[in-house]
Coordinates of C-alpha atoms in Angstrom, one line a residue:
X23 CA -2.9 -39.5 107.2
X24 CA -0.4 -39.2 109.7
X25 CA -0.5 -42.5 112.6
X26 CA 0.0 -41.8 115.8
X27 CA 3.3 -43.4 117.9
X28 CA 3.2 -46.6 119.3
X29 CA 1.5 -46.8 122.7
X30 CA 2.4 -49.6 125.3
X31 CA -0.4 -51.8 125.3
X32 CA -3.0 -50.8 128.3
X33 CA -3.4 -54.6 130.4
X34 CA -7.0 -55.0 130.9
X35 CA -7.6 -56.3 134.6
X36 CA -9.3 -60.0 134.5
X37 CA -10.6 -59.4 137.7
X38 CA -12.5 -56.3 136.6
X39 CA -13.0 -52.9 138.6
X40 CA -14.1 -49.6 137.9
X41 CA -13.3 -48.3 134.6
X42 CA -13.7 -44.4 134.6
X43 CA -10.3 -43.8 136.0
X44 CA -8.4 -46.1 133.4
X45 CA -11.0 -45.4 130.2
X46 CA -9.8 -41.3 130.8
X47 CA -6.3 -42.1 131.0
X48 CA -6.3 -44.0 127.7
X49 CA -9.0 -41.4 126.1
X50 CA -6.4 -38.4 126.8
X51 CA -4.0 -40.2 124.5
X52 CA -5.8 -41.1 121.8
X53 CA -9.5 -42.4 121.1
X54 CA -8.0 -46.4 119.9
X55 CA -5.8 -47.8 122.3
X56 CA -3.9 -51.3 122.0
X57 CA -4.7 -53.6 124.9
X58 CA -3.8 -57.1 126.0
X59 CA -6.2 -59.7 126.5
X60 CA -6.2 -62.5 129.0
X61 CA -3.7 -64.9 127.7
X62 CA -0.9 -62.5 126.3
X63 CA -3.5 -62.1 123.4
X64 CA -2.6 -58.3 121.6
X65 CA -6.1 -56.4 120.7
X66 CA -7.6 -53.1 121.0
X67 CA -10.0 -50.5 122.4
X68 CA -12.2 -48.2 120.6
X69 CA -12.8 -45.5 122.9
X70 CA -13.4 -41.9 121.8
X71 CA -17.3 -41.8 121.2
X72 CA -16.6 -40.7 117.4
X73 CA -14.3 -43.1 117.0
X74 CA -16.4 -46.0 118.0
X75 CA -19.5 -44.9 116.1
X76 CA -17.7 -45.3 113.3
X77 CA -15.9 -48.4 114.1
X78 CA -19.7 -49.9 114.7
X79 CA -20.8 -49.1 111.3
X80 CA -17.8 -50.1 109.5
X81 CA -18.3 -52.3 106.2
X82 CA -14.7 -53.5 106.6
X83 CA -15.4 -54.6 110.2
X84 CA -16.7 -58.2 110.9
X85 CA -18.5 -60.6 114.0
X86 CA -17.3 -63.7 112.5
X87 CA -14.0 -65.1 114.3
X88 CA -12.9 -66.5 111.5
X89 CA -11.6 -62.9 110.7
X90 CA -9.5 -63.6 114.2
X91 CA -6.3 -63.9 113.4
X92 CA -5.1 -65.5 116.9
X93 CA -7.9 -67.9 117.2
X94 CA -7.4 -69.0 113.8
X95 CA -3.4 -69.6 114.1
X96 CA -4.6 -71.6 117.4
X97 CA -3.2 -68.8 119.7
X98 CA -6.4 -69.8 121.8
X99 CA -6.9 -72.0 124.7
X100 CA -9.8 -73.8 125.2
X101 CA -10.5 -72.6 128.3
X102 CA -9.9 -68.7 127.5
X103 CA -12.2 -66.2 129.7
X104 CA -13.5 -64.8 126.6
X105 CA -14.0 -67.8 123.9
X106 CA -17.7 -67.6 124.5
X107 CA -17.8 -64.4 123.2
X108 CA -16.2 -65.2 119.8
X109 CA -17.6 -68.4 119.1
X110 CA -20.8 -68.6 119.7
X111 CA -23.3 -69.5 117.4
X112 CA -25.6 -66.7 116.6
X113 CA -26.4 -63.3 115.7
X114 CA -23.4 -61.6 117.9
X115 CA -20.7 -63.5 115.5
X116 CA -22.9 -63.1 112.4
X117 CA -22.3 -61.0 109.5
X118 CA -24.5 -60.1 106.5
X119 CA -27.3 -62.1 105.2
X120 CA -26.3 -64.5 108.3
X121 CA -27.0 -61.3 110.9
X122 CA -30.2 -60.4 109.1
X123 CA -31.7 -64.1 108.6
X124 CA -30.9 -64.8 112.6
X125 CA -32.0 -61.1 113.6
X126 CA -35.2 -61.7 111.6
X127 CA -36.4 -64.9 113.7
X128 CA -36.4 -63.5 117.0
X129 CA -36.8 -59.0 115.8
X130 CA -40.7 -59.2 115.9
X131 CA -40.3 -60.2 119.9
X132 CA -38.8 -56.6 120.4
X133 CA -40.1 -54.0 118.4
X134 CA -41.2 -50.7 120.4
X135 CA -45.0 -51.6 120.2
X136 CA -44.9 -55.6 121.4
X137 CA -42.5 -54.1 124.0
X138 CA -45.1 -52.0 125.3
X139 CA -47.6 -54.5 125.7
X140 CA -45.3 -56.1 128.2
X141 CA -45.9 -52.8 130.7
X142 CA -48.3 -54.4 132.7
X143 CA -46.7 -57.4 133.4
X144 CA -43.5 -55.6 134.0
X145 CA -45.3 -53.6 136.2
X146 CA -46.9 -56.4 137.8
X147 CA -43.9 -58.1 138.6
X148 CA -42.0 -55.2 139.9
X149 CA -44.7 -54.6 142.4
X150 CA -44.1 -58.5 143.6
X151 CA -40.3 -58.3 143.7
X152 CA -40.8 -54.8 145.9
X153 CA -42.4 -56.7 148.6
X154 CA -39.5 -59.3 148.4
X155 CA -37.3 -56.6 148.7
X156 CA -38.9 -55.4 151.5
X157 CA -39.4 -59.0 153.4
X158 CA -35.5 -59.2 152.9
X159 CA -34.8 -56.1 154.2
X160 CA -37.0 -57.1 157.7
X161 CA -35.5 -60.3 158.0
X162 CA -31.7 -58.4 157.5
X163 CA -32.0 -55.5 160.2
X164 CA -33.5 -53.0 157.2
X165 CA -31.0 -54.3 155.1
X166 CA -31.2 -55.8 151.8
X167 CA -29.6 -57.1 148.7
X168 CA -30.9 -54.9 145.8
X169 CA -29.0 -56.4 143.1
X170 CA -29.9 -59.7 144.2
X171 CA -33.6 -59.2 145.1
X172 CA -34.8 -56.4 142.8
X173 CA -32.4 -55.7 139.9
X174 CA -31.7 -59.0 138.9
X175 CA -35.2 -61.1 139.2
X176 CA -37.6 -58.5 137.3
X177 CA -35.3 -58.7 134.2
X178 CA -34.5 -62.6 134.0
X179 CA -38.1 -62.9 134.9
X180 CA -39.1 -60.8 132.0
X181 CA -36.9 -62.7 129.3
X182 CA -37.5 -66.0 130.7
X183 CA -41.3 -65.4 130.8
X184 CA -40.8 -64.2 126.7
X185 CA -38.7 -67.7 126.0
X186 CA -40.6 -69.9 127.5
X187 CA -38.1 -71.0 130.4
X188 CA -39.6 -72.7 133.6
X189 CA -39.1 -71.1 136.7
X190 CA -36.2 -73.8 138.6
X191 CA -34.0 -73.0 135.6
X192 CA -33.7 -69.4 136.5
X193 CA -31.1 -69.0 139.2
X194 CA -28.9 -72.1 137.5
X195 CA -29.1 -70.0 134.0
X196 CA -27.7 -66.6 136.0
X197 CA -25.0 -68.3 137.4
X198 CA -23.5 -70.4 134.7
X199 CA -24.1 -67.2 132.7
X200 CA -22.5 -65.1 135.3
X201 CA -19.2 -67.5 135.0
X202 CA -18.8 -67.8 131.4
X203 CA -18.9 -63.8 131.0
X204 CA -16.5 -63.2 133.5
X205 CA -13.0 -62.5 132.0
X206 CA -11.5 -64.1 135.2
X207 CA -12.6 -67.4 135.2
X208 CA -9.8 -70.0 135.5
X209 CA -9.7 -72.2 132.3
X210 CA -11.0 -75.3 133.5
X211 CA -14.1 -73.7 135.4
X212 CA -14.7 -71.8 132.5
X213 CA -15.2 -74.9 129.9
X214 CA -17.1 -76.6 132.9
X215 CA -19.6 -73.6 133.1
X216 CA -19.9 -73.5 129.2
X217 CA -20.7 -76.9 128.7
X218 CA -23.5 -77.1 131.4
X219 CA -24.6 -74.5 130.3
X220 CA -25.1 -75.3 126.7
X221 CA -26.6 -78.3 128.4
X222 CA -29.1 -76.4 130.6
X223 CA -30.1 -74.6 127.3
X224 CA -30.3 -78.1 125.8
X225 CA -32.9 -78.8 128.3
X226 CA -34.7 -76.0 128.2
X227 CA -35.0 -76.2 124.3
X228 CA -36.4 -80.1 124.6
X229 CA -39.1 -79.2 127.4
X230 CA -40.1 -76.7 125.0
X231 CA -40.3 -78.8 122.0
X232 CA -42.1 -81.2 123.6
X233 CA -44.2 -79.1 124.9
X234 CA -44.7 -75.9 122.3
X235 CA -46.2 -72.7 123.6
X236 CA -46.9 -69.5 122.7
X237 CA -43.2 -68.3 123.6
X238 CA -40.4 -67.1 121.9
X239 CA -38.2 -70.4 122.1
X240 CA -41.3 -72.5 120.5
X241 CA -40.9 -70.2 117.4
X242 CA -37.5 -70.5 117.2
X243 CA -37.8 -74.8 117.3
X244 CA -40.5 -74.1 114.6
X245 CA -38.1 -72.0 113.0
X246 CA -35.6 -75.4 113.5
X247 CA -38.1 -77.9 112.6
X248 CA -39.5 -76.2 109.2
X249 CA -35.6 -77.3 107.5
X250 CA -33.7 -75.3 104.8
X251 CA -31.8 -72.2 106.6
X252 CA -33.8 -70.3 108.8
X253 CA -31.8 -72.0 111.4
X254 CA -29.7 -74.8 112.9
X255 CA -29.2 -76.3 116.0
X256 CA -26.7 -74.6 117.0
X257 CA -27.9 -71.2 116.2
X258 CA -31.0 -72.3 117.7
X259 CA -28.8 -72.7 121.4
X260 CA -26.6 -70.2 120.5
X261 CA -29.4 -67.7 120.1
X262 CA -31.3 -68.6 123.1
X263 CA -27.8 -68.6 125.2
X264 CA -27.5 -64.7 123.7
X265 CA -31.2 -64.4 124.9
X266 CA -30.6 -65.0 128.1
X267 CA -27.7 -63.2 128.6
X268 CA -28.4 -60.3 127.3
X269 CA -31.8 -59.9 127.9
X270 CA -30.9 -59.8 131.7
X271 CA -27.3 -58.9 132.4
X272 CA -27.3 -55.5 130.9
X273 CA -30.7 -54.6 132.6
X274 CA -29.3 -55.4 136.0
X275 CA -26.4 -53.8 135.9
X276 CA -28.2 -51.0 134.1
X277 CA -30.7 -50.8 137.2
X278 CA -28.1 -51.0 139.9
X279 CA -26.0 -48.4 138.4
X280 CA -29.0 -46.3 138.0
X281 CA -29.7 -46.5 141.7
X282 CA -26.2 -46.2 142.9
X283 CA -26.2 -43.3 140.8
X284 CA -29.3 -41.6 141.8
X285 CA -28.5 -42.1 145.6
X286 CA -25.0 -40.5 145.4
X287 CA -26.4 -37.6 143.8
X288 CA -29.7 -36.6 145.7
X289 CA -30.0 -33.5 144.3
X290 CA -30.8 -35.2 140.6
X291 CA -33.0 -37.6 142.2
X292 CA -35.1 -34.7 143.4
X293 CA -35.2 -32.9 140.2
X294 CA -36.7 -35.9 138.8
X295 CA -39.3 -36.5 141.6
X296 CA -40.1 -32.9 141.1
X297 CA -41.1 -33.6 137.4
X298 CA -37.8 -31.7 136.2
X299 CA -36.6 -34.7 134.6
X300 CA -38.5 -37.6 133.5
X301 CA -37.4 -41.3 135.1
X302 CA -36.6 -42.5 131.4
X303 CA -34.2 -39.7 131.3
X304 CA -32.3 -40.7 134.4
X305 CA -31.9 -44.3 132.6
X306 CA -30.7 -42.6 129.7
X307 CA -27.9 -40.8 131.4
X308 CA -27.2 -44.1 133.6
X309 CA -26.3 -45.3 130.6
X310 CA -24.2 -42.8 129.3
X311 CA -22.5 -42.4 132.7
X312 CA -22.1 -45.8 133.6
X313 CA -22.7 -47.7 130.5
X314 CA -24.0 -51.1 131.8
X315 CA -21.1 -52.8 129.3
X316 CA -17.9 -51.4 129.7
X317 CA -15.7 -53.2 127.1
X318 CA -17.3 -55.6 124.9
X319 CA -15.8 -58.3 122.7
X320 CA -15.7 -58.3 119.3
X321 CA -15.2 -57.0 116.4
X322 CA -12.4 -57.6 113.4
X323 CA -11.2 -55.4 110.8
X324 CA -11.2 -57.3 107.7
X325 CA -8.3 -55.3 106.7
X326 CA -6.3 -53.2 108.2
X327 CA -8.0 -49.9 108.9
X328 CA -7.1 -46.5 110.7
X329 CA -9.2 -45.7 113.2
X330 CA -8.8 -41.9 114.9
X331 CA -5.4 -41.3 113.4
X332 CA -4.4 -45.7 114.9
X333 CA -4.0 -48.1 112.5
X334 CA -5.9 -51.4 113.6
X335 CA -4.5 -54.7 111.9
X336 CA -6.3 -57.0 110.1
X337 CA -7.6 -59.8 112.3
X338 CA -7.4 -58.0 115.2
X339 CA -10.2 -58.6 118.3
X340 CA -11.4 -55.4 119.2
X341 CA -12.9 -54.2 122.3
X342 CA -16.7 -51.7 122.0
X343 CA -15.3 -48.9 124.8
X344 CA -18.6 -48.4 125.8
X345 CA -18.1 -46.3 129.0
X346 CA -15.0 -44.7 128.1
X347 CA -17.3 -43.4 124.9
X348 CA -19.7 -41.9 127.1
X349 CA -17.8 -40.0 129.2
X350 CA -15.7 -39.1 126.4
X351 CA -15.4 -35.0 126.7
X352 CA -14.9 -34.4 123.2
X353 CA -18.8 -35.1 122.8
X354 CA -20.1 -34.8 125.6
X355 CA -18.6 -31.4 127.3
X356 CA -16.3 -30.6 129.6
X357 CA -18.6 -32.0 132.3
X358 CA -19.2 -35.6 130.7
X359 CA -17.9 -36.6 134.4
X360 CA -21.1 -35.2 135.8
X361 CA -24.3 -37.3 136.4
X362 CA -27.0 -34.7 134.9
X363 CA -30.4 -36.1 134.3
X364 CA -31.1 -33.4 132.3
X365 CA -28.6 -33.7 130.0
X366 CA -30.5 -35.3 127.1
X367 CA -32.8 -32.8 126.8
X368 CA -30.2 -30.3 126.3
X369 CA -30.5 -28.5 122.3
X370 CA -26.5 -30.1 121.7
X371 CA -26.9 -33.2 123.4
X372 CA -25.7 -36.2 121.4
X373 CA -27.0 -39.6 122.0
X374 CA -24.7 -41.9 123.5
X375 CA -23.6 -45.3 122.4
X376 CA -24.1 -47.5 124.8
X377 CA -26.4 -50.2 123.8
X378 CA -24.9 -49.9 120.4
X379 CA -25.0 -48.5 117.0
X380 CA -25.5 -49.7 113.0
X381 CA -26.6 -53.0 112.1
X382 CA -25.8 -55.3 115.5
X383 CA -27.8 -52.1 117.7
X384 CA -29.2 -53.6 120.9
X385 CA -32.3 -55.6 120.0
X386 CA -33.3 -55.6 123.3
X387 CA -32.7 -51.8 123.9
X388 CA -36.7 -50.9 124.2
X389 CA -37.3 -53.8 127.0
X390 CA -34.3 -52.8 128.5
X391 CA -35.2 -48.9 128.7
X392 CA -39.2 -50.3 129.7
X393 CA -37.6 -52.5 132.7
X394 CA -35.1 -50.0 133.7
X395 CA -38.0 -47.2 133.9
X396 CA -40.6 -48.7 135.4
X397 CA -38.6 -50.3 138.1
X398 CA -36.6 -46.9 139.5
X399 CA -39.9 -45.0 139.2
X400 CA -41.9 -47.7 141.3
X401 CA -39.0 -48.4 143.7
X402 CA -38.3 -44.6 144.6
X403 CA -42.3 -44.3 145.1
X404 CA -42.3 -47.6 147.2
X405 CA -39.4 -46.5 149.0
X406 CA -38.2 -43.2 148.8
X407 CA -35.8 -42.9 151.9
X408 CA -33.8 -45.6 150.1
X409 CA -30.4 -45.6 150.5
X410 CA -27.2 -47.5 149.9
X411 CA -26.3 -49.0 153.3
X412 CA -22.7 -49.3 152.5
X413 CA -20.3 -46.7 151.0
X414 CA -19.7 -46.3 147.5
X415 CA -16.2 -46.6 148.3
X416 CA -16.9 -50.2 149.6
X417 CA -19.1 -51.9 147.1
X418 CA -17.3 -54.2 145.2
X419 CA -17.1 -54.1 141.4
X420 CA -18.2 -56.4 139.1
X421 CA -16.1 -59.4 138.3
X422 CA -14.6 -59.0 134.5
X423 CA -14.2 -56.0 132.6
X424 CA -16.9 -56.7 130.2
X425 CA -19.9 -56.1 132.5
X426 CA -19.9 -53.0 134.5
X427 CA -21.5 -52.5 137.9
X428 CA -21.0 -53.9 141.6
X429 CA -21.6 -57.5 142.7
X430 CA -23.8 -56.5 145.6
X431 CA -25.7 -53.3 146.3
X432 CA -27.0 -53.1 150.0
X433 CA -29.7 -50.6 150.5
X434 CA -31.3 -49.5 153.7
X435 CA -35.2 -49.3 152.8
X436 CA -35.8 -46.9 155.3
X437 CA -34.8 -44.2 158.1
X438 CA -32.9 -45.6 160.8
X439 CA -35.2 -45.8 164.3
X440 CA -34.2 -42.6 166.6

């Protein structure tokens, strides 16, 4: 197979921004594009939707960083932005029997039916956080926060409410978690946030051994305490760190982008209030359009591999393109750019990729899709002259380019008085 020529690697932005512009610059020349990491550190980009689905379900493709050939050679500072990612100890950087033993302990928590025993509670507790929202918005001249008062608390309250966590942990857990995935932390604040926050997770782990429940982290100490393999320490923190952090960063950006995205295009929103389109199909095109993750971290070829026509060495960290994949036009049509509730229903339509694919698929992908449903359809019932009270054009993007969203989405609840 013919390779294609060298490209000059693409510098991914620490500081993060939107990533549509750059992902279809990259995507018109080629779906696998070399990238450079914070530090000077070479890597690449799946980015072509094909492309990455097969990436993702690669046998010659691992988690493990030992298969990384700059942290191995000690290329790696302590403090880099994105060490948490590689080294932590759990089912993300788990391969084979590993993956399956630590997917097993905590799978039963998510299947599609225990999910959906959770409705009412979710339900519950979106009600609750509407009438925050809505206390905010009076004390702020009709203007609130919904990132901070709506999309965030429902999710971390979900997952913390599943692991056991007490309630004063909650905002301290969001933002050490908050720091240690943002690709630009500076070094030293970056090993400060990681080690409190191991130690927060320490603390949350010996409340909850002293004091066992009927919770997810009780099972997983039981799991600890029983010996042999099931698990160690470290995967036991490790695990609850990935918990955490996934079970509510993903859901709040997916929920933000989902209303950003419904409120700049009105005329979808009405379809869907209209019955045209169902509010689980609006998350599912959120997610294509403005995949929640935009570039995760990562996966090593074991060898070196040609990926889309690129050859990927060996060792190699490489970046999950999640919303350049989605938008990719190859797939998804001419109009991928187009926000099109729709869409999935459509006889052609292929599913995207953005909570995933193969063996390391989202386990939290049906809470997820349960939270981001219930709370659009209960907050565009609640308050359905909502609208952003800021221009898209001034909300400011996420910090990083792993996560993808804004760091603030101000919303007007309702009309403005004549």
């Amino acid at each position: 197979m013919e390779t294609s020529p060298a490209r000059t690697p693409h510098r991914l932005d620490p500081a993060g921004g939107c990533p549509h512009a750059v992902n279809a610059r990259l995507l018109a020349q080629g779906a696998v594009a070399p990238v450079e990491l914070p530090g000077a550190i070479e890597g690449m980009a799946v980015l072509g939707h094909e492309a990455l689905r097969e990436f993702l379900q690669h046998p010659e493709v691992a988690k493990n960083a030992r298969h990384f050939t700059a942290l191995r050679e000690g290329r790696i500072a302590a403090g880099w932005p994105l060490l948490t990612f590689a080294t932590v100890p759990g089912m993300t950087t788990a391969d084979g029997d590993d993956h399956r033993r630590l997917r097993s302990l905590v799978a039963r928590a998510f299947t599609p039916g225990r999910v959906a025993e959770l409705r009412p509670r979710v339900e519950e507790l979106t009600d609750t956080l509407l009438d925050s929202l809505a206390r905010a918005a009076a004390e702020g001249d009709g203007v609130a926060d919904l990132r901070r008062h709506f999309a965030l608390p429902l999710p971390m309250g979900v997952i913390c409410e599943l692991l056991g966590v007490d309630v004063e942990f909650r905002d301290r857990l969001h933002r050490l978690a908050d720091r240690v995935v943002s690709t630009d932390t500076e070094p030293a604040e970056a090993v400060a946030a990681n080690r409190e926050l191991l130690a927060v997770l320490g603390e949350i782990a010996a409340a909850r051994a002293a004091r066992p429940g009927a919770d997810l982290t009780s099972a997983l100490i039981a799991a600890r305490d029983e010996g042999g393999d099931r698990l160690g320490q470290q995967e036991l923190i490790g695990t609850l760190l990935l918990m955490i952090v996934a079970g509510h960063e993903t859901t709040l950006n997916l929920i933000t982008n989902a209303v950003r995205a419904l409120c700049a295009h009105p005329e979808q929103l009405d379809l869907v209030r209209a019955g045209g389109a169902s509010w689980a199909d609006a998350v599912e095109e959120t997610l294509r359009w403005d995949a929640p993750v935009s570039y995760f971290p990562f996966r090593y070829p074991v060898r070196d591999l040609t990926v889309a026509g690129t050859v990927i060495p060996a060792g190699t960290p490489v970046l999950a393109g999640y919303s350049a994949a989605g938008r990719d036009p190859a797939v998804h049509g001419p109009d991928a750019d187009r926000f099109d509730v729709t869409r999935s229903a459509r006889p052609d339509a292929v599913r995207h990729l953005s909570l995933g694919h193969g063996a390391h698929y989202c386990l939290g992908a049906p809470l997820a899709r349960l939270e981001a449903t219930v709370a659009l359809e209960r907050l565009f019932t609640r308050f359905p002259a909502l609208r952003p009270a800021v221009p898209e054009a001034e909300q400011t993007p996420h910090a990083g380019f792993v996560g993808n969203s804004v760091r603030a989405l101000p919303v007007r609840l309702a009309p403005l008085a004549c």
